[in-house]
Amino acid sequence: MAQQGGRPGLGPEPQPRPSARTRRARLRAARVDPWSVMKVGFLLSLALGVVLMVAVTVLWLVLDGLGVFASVGDTVKEATQSENNSGFDLQHVLSLKNTLFFSGIVAIVDVILVTALATLGAFLYNLTASFTGGIEVTLAEED
């Protein structure tokens, strides 16, 4: 019984692997649509605002559960009280309602500013790309 491939007892010769080819494409981002950038910037900043509100709520609940606000509030009240003044009520200022209200204002300002700055950045990129030609990117795809 004759072995195939010319090597007795070792089985067939392995086929040579074809060399991996890499396709490359050079692309240039000559213009960015400001409307598209504004929509994406708005949605991302809106998501960031929601994350901010959730994070503040969770952090506040954890700190309140640990008694941090009560402890610090009592210390501040003792330090600021006098004969005719009962002291500063820090627990009222740092209540969940007040904290979420302030965080909501920060989130709304964040949405407005990030959306405006992203759109302005798109306009500035288009202006500079008209002078410089834009950003060149080389993309590679391996087989």
JSON list of N, CA and C in Angstrom, two decimals, residues 6-42:
[
{"chain": "A", "resi": 6, "resn": "GLY", "atom": "N", "xyz": [4.41, 11.16, -0.89]},
{"chain": "A", "resi": 6, "resn": "GLY", "atom": "CA", "xyz": [5.84, 10.92, -0.99]},
{"chain": "A", "resi": 6, "resn": "GLY", "atom": "C", "xyz": [6.53, 10.75, 0.33]},
{"chain": "A", "resi": 7, "resn": "ARG", "atom": "N", "xyz": [5.85, 10.73, 1.45]},
{"chain": "A", "resi": 7, "resn": "ARG", "atom": "CA", "xyz": [6.49, 10.53, 2.75]},
{"chain": "A", "resi": 7, "resn": "ARG", "atom": "C", "xyz": [5.91, 9.28, 3.35]},
{"chain": "A", "resi": 8, "resn": "PRO", "atom": "N", "xyz": [6.65, 8.18, 3.34]},
{"chain": "A", "resi": 8, "resn": "PRO", "atom": "CA", "xyz": [6.11, 6.93, 3.86]},
{"chain": "A", "resi": 8, "resn": "PRO", "atom": "C", "xyz": [5.83, 7.02, 5.34]},
{"chain": "A", "resi": 9, "resn": "GLY", "atom": "N", "xyz": [4.62, 6.60, 5.74]},
{"chain": "A", "resi": 9, "resn": "GLY", "atom": "CA", "xyz": [4.26, 6.48, 7.15]},
{"chain": "A", "resi": 9, "resn": "GLY", "atom": "C", "xyz": [3.82, 7.79, 7.79]},
{"chain": "A", "resi": 10, "resn": "LEU", "atom": "N", "xyz": [3.95, 8.91, 7.12]},
{"chain": "A", "resi": 10, "resn": "LEU", "atom": "CA", "xyz": [3.60, 10.18, 7.76]},
{"chain": "A", "resi": 10, "resn": "LEU", "atom": "C", "xyz": [2.27, 10.74, 7.28]},
{"chain": "A", "resi": 11, "resn": "GLY", "atom": "N", "xyz": [1.66, 10.14, 6.29]},
{"chain": "A", "resi": 11, "resn": "GLY", "atom": "CA", "xyz": [0.38, 10.64, 5.80]},
{"chain": "A", "resi": 11, "resn": "GLY", "atom": "C", "xyz": [0.59, 11.69, 4.72]},
{"chain": "A", "resi": 12, "resn": "PRO", "atom": "N", "xyz": [-0.47, 12.31, 4.30]},
{"chain": "A", "resi": 12, "resn": "PRO", "atom": "CA", "xyz": [-0.37, 13.29, 3.22]},
{"chain": "A", "resi": 12, "resn": "PRO", "atom": "C", "xyz": [0.35, 14.55, 3.68]},
{"chain": "A", "resi": 13, "resn": "GLU", "atom": "N", "xyz": [1.00, 15.21, 2.74]},
{"chain": "A", "resi": 13, "resn": "GLU", "atom": "CA", "xyz": [1.69, 16.45, 3.05]},
{"chain": "A", "resi": 13, "resn": "GLU", "atom": "C", "xyz": [0.67, 17.55, 3.30]},
{"chain": "A", "resi": 14, "resn": "PRO", "atom": "N", "xyz": [0.91, 18.38, 4.29]},
{"chain": "A", "resi": 14, "resn": "PRO", "atom": "CA", "xyz": [-0.03, 19.47, 4.53]},
{"chain": "A", "resi": 14, "resn": "PRO", "atom": "C", "xyz": [0.03, 20.48, 3.38]},
{"chain": "A", "resi": 15, "resn": "GLN", "atom": "N", "xyz": [-1.11, 21.02, 3.06]},
{"chain": "A", "resi": 15, "resn": "GLN", "atom": "CA", "xyz": [-1.18, 22.02, 2.00]},
{"chain": "A", "resi": 15, "resn": "GLN", "atom": "C", "xyz": [-0.59, 23.32, 2.53]},
{"chain": "A", "resi": 16, "resn": "PRO", "atom": "N", "xyz": [0.18, 24.00, 1.72]},
{"chain": "A", "resi": 16, "resn": "PRO", "atom": "CA", "xyz": [0.73, 25.28, 2.18]},
{"chain": "A", "resi": 16, "resn": "PRO", "atom": "C", "xyz": [-0.39, 26.30, 2.38]},
{"chain": "A", "resi": 17, "resn": "ARG", "atom": "N", "xyz": [-0.31, 27.04, 3.48]},
{"chain": "A", "resi": 17, "resn": "ARG", "atom": "CA", "xyz": [-1.32, 28.05, 3.79]},
{"chain": "A", "resi": 17, "resn": "ARG", "atom": "C", "xyz": [-1.12, 29.26, 2.91]},
{"chain": "A", "resi": 18, "resn": "PRO", "atom": "N", "xyz": [-2.17, 29.76, 2.34]},
{"chain": "A", "resi": 18, "resn": "PRO", "atom": "CA", "xyz": [-1.99, 30.97, 1.55]},
{"chain": "A", "resi": 18, "resn": "PRO", "atom": "C", "xyz": [-1.63, 32.13, 2.48]},
{"chain": "A", "resi": 19, "resn": "SER", "atom": "N", "xyz": [-0.78, 32.99, 2.01]},
{"chain": "A", "resi": 19, "resn": "SER", "atom": "CA", "xyz": [-0.35, 34.12, 2.85]},
{"chain": "A", "resi": 19, "resn": "SER", "atom": "C", "xyz": [-1.53, 35.08, 3.03]},
{"chain": "A", "resi": 20, "resn": "ALA", "atom": "N", "xyz": [-1.62, 35.63, 4.22]},
{"chain": "A", "resi": 20, "resn": "ALA", "atom": "CA", "xyz": [-2.72, 36.54, 4.53]},
{"chain": "A", "resi": 20, "resn": "ALA", "atom": "C", "xyz": [-2.52, 37.84, 3.76]},
{"chain": "A", "resi": 21, "resn": "ARG", "atom": "N", "xyz": [-3.57, 38.27, 3.10]},
{"chain": "A", "resi": 21, "resn": "ARG", "atom": "CA", "xyz": [-3.52, 39.52, 2.38]},
{"chain": "A", "resi": 21, "resn": "ARG", "atom": "C", "xyz": [-4.21, 40.60, 3.22]},
{"chain": "A", "resi": 22, "resn": "THR", "atom": "N", "xyz": [-3.66, 41.77, 3.13]},
{"chain": "A", "resi": 22, "resn": "THR", "atom": "CA", "xyz": [-4.25, 42.89, 3.83]},
{"chain": "A", "resi": 22, "resn": "THR", "atom": "C", "xyz": [-4.66, 43.93, 2.81]},
{"chain": "A", "resi": 23, "resn": "ARG", "atom": "N", "xyz": [-5.95, 44.25, 2.81]},
{"chain": "A", "resi": 23, "resn": "ARG", "atom": "CA", "xyz": [-6.42, 45.32, 1.94]},
{"chain": "A", "resi": 23, "resn": "ARG", "atom": "C", "xyz": [-6.37, 46.61, 2.73]},
{"chain": "A", "resi": 24, "resn": "ARG", "atom": "N", "xyz": [-5.88, 47.63, 2.08]},
{"chain": "A", "resi": 24, "resn": "ARG", "atom": "CA", "xyz": [-5.78, 48.94, 2.73]},
{"chain": "A", "resi": 24, "resn": "ARG", "atom": "C", "xyz": [-6.54, 49.96, 1.91]},
{"chain": "A", "resi": 25, "resn": "ALA", "atom": "N", "xyz": [-7.17, 50.86, 2.60]},
{"chain": "A", "resi": 25, "resn": "ALA", "atom": "CA", "xyz": [-7.89, 51.95, 1.94]},
{"chain": "A", "resi": 25, "resn": "ALA", "atom": "C", "xyz": [-7.58, 53.23, 2.69]},
{"chain": "A", "resi": 26, "resn": "ARG", "atom": "N", "xyz": [-7.21, 54.24, 1.94]},
{"chain": "A", "resi": 26, "resn": "ARG", "atom": "CA", "xyz": [-6.93, 55.55, 2.53]},
{"chain": "A", "resi": 26, "resn": "ARG", "atom": "C", "xyz": [-8.15, 56.43, 2.32]},
{"chain": "A", "resi": 27, "resn": "LEU", "atom": "N", "xyz": [-8.73, 56.88, 3.40]},
{"chain": "A", "resi": 27, "resn": "LEU", "atom": "CA", "xyz": [-9.91, 57.71, 3.34]},
{"chain": "A", "resi": 27, "resn": "LEU", "atom": "C", "xyz": [-9.62, 59.06, 3.97]},
{"chain": "A", "resi": 28, "resn": "ARG", "atom": "N", "xyz": [-10.38, 60.04, 3.54]},
{"chain": "A", "resi": 28, "resn": "ARG", "atom": "CA", "xyz": [-10.20, 61.39, 4.07]},
{"chain": "A", "resi": 28, "resn": "ARG", "atom": "C", "xyz": [-11.55, 61.93, 4.52]},
{"chain": "A", "resi": 29, "resn": "ALA", "atom": "N", "xyz": [-11.63, 62.37, 5.76]},
{"chain": "A", "resi": 29, "resn": "ALA", "atom": "CA", "xyz": [-12.84, 63.00, 6.28]},
{"chain": "A", "resi": 29, "resn": "ALA", "atom": "C", "xyz": [-12.76, 64.49, 5.96]},
{"chain": "A", "resi": 30, "resn": "ALA", "atom": "N", "xyz": [-13.33, 64.86, 4.82]},
{"chain": "A", "resi": 30, "resn": "ALA", "atom": "CA", "xyz": [-13.22, 66.24, 4.36]},
{"chain": "A", "resi": 30, "resn": "ALA", "atom": "C", "xyz": [-14.32, 67.13, 4.93]},
{"chain": "A", "resi": 31, "resn": "ARG", "atom": "N", "xyz": [-15.44, 66.55, 5.35]},
{"chain": "A", "resi": 31, "resn": "ARG", "atom": "CA", "xyz": [-16.55, 67.34, 5.87]},
{"chain": "A", "resi": 31, "resn": "ARG", "atom": "C", "xyz": [-17.35, 66.49, 6.85]},
{"chain": "A", "resi": 32, "resn": "VAL", "atom": "N", "xyz": [-17.84, 67.13, 7.89]},
{"chain": "A", "resi": 32, "resn": "VAL", "atom": "CA", "xyz": [-18.69, 66.49, 8.89]},
{"chain": "A", "resi": 32, "resn": "VAL", "atom": "C", "xyz": [-20.02, 67.25, 8.89]},
{"chain": "A", "resi": 33, "resn": "ASP", "atom": "N", "xyz": [-21.12, 66.52, 8.83]},
{"chain": "A", "resi": 33, "resn": "ASP", "atom": "CA", "xyz": [-22.43, 67.16, 8.81]},
{"chain": "A", "resi": 33, "resn": "ASP", "atom": "C", "xyz": [-22.78, 67.69, 10.21]},
{"chain": "A", "resi": 34, "resn": "PRO", "atom": "N", "xyz": [-22.90, 69.00, 10.37]},
{"chain": "A", "resi": 34, "resn": "PRO", "atom": "CA", "xyz": [-23.19, 69.56, 11.71]},
{"chain": "A", "resi": 34, "resn": "PRO", "atom": "C", "xyz": [-24.52, 69.09, 12.29]},
{"chain": "A", "resi": 35, "resn": "TRP", "atom": "N", "xyz": [-25.54, 68.88, 11.46]},
{"chain": "A", "resi": 35, "resn": "TRP", "atom": "CA", "xyz": [-26.83, 68.40, 11.95]},
{"chain": "A", "resi": 35, "resn": "TRP", "atom": "C", "xyz": [-26.68, 67.01, 12.56]},
{"chain": "A", "resi": 36, "resn": "SER", "atom": "N", "xyz": [-25.93, 66.15, 11.89]},
{"chain": "A", "resi": 36, "resn": "SER", "atom": "CA", "xyz": [-25.69, 64.80, 12.41]},
{"chain": "A", "resi": 36, "resn": "SER", "atom": "C", "xyz": [-24.90, 64.85, 13.71]},
{"chain": "A", "resi": 37, "resn": "VAL", "atom": "N", "xyz": [-23.90, 65.70, 13.76]},
{"chain": "A", "resi": 37, "resn": "VAL", "atom": "CA", "xyz": [-23.10, 65.84, 14.99]},
{"chain": "A", "resi": 37, "resn": "VAL", "atom": "C", "xyz": [-23.97, 66.37, 16.12]},
{"chain": "A", "resi": 38, "resn": "MET", "atom": "N", "xyz": [-24.87, 67.30, 15.81]},
{"chain": "A", "resi": 38, "resn": "MET", "atom": "CA", "xyz": [-25.74, 67.85, 16.84]},
{"chain": "A", "resi": 38, "resn": "MET", "atom": "C", "xyz": [-26.68, 66.77, 17.40]},
{"chain": "A", "resi": 39, "resn": "LYS", "atom": "N", "xyz": [-27.24, 65.94, 16.53]},
{"chain": "A", "resi": 39, "resn": "LYS", "atom": "CA", "xyz": [-28.14, 64.88, 17.00]},
{"chain": "A", "resi": 39, "resn": "LYS", "atom": "C", "xyz": [-27.40, 63.87, 17.88]},
{"chain": "A", "resi": 40, "resn": "VAL", "atom": "N", "xyz": [-26.22, 63.46, 17.43]},
{"chain": "A", "resi": 40, "resn": "VAL", "atom": "CA", "xyz": [-25.45, 62.48, 18.22]},
{"chain": "A", "resi": 40, "resn": "VAL", "atom": "C", "xyz": [-24.99, 63.10, 19.53]},
{"chain": "A", "resi": 41, "resn": "GLY", "atom": "N", "xyz": [-24.52, 64.34, 19.48]},
{"chain": "A", "resi": 41, "resn": "GLY", "atom": "CA", "xyz": [-24.10, 65.02, 20.71]},
{"chain": "A", "resi": 41, "resn": "GLY", "atom": "C", "xyz": [-25.24, 65.18, 21.69]},
{"chain": "A", "resi": 42, "resn": "PHE", "atom": "N", "xyz": [-26.45, 65.49, 21.18]},
{"chain": "A", "resi": 42, "resn": "PHE", "atom": "CA", "xyz": [-27.61, 65.63, 22.05]},
{"chain": "A", "resi": 42, "resn": "PHE", "atom": "C", "xyz": [-27.96, 64.31, 22.73]}
]
